[in-house]
CSV table of C-alpha atoms in Angstrom, one decimal:
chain,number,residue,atom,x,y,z
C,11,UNK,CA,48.6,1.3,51.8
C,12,UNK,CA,46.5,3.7,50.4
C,13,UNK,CA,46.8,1.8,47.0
C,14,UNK,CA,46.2,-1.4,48.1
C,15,UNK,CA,42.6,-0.3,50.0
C,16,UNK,CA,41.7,1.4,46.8
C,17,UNK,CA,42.8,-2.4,44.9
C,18,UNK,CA,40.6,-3.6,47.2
C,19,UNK,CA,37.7,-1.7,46.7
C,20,UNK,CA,37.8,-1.6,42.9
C,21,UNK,CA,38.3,-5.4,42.8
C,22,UNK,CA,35.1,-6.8,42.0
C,23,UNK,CA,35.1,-4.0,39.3
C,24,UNK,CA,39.0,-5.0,38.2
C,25,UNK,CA,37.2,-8.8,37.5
C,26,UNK,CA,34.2,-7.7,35.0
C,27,UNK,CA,36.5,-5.4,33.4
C,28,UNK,CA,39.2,-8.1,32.9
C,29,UNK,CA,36.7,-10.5,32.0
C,30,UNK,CA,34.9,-8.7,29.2
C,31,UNK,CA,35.3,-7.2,25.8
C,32,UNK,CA,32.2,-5.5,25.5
C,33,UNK,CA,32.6,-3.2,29.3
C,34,UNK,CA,36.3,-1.9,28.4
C,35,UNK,CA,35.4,-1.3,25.0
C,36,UNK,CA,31.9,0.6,26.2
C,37,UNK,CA,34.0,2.3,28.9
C,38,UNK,CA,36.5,3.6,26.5
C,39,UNK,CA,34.1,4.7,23.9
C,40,UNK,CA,32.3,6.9,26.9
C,41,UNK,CA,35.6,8.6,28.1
C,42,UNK,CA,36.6,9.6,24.3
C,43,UNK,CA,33.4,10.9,23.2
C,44,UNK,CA,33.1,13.0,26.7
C,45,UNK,CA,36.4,14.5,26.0
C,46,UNK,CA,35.7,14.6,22.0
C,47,UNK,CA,32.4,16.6,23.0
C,48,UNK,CA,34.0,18.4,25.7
C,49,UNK,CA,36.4,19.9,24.3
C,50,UNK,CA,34.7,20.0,21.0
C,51,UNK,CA,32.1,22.3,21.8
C,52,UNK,CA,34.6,24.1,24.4
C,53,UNK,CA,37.3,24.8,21.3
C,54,UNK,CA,34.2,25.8,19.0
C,55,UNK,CA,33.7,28.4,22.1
C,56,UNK,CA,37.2,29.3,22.4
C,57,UNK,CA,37.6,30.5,18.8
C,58,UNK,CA,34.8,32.0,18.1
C,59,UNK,CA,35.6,34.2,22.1
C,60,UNK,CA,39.1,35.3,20.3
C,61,UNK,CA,37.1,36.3,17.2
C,62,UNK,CA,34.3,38.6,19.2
C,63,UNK,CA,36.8,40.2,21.0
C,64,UNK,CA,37.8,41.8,17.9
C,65,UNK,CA,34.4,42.8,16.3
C,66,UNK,CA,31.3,45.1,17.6
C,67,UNK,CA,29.6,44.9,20.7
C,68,UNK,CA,26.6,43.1,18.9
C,69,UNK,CA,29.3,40.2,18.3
C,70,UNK,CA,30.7,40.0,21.8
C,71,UNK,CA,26.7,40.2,23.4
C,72,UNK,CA,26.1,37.3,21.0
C,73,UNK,CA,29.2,35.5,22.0
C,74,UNK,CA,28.9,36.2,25.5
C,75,UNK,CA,25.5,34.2,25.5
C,76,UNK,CA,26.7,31.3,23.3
C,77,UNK,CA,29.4,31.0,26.0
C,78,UNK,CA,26.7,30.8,29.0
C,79,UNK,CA,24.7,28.5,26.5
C,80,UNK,CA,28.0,26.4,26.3
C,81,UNK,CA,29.1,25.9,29.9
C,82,UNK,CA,26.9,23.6,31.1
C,83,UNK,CA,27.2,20.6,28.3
C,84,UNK,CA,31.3,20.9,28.6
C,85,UNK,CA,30.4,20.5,32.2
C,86,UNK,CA,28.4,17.5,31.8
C,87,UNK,CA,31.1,16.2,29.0
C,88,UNK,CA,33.4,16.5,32.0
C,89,UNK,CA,31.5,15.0,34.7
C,90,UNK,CA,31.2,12.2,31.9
C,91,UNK,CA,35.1,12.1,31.4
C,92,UNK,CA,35.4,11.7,35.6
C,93,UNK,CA,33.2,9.1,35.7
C,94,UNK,CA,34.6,7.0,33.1
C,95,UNK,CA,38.1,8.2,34.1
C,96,UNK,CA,37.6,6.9,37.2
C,97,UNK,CA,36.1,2.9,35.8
C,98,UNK,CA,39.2,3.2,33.7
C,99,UNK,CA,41.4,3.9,36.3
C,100,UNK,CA,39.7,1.5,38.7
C,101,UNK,CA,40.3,-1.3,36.5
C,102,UNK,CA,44.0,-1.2,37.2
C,103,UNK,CA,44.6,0.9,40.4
C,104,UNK,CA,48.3,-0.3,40.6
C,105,UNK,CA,49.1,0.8,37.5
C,106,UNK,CA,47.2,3.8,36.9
C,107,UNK,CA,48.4,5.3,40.7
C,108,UNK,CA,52.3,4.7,39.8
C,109,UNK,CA,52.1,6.7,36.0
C,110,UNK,CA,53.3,9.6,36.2
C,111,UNK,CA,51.0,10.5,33.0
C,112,UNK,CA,48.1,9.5,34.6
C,113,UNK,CA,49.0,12.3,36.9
C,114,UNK,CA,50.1,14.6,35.1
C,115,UNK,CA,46.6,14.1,33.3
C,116,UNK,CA,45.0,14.8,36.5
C,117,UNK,CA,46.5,17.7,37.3
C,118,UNK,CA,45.3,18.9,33.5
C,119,UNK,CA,41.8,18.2,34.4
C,120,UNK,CA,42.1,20.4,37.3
C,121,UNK,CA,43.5,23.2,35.5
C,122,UNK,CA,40.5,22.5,32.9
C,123,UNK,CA,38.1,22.8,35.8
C,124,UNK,CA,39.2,25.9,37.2
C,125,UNK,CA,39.9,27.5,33.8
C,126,UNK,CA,36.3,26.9,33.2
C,127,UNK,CA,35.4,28.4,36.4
C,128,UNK,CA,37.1,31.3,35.7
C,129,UNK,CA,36.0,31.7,32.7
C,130,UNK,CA,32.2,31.5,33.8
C,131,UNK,CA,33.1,34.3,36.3
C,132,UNK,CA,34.2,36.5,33.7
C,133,UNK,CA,31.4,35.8,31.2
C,134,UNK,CA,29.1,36.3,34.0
C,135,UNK,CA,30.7,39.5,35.2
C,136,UNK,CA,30.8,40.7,31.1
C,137,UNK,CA,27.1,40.1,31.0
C,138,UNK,CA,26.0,42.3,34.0
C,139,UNK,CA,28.9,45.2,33.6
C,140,UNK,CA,29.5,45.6,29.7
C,141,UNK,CA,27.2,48.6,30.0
C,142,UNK,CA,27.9,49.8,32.8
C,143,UNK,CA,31.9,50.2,33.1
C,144,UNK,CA,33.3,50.0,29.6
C,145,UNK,CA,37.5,50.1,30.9
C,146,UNK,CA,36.2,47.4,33.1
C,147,UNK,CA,34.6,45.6,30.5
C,148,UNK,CA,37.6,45.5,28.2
C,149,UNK,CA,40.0,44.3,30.9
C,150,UNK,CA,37.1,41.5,31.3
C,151,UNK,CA,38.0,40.8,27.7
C,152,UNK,CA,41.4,40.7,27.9
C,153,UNK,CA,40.9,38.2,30.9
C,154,UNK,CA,38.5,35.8,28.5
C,155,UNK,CA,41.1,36.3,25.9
C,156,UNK,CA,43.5,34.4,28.4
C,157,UNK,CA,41.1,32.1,29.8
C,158,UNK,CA,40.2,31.1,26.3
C,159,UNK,CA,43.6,30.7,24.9
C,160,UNK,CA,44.4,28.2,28.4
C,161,UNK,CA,41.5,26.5,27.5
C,162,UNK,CA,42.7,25.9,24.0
C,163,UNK,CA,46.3,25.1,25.5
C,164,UNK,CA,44.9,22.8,28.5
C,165,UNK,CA,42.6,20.8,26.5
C,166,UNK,CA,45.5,20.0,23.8
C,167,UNK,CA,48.0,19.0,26.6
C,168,UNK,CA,44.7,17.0,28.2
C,169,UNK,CA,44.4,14.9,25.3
C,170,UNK,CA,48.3,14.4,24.6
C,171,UNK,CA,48.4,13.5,28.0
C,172,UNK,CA,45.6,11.0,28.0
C,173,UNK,CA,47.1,9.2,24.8
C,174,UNK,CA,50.7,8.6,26.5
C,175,UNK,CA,49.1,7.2,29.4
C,176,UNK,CA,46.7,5.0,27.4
C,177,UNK,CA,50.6,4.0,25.5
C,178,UNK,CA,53.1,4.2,28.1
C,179,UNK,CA,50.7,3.3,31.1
């Protein structure tokens, strides 16, 4: 019922999808290079938080503001991922609602989000307390140490994910 509405509503969308070359190809293009620059700039981040943890303070003050620098455009990357996410998907609601990859992928995206959250807590947290409460601070680390290494993990199984939908979908 619920699928068939949602057919419904994406129908006039299904038709100038279906109809062109140039609006799957332009929809595609935006949804790869969100998640290329995404999880591009949010890997670059990843890497270079595992490395700081392990050098100076001077290194993790330095990282710690290249990861508040970082946040917002792997946020607006994602927002651009949804949106074309969602034109992709809304081209074929029937199929896209009954893979279990485009589920799966969903659910990946979720996990991305709130890592990222999580993630911005910490940083956040590391900025205003480093100073302050230096046991705290190192547990802080350890806990962007995790966050970082999920992020690596969630944005490898996010793309493995998206490329057997885009084959088995």
């Amino acid at each position: 019922m619920i699928i068939e509405q949602m057919a419904h509503v994406f129908a006039p969308w299904h038709k100038l999808y279906g109809d062109s070359k140039i609006i799957p190809a332009l929809t595609e293009a935006a949804h790869i290079l969100s998640l290329l620059f995404g999880g591009g700039l949010a890997i670059a981040a990843d890497r270079a938080t595992l490395r700081a943890r392990l050098r100076g303070e001077a290194s993790r003050a330095s990282q710690l503001s290249e990861l508040h620098d970082v946040h917002r455009p792997v946020l607006f990357a994602l927002c651009g991922s949804f949106i074309s996410g969602v034109a992709l998907a809304g081209a074929d609601v029937e199929v896209f609602a009954a893979s279990p990859a485009f589920w799966v992928k969903m659910g990946l995206v979720t996990l991305l989000l709130l890592n990222g959250a999580l993630l911005a807590r910490t940083e956040t947290l590391l900025r205003t307390l480093a100073a302050q409460s230096p046991n705290r601070a190192e547990r802080l680390w350890n806990r962007l140490r995790l966050s970082a290494i999920l992020s690596l993990m969630l944005w490898s199984a996010t793309l493995i994910a998206g490329t057997v939908l885009v084959n088995v979908a």
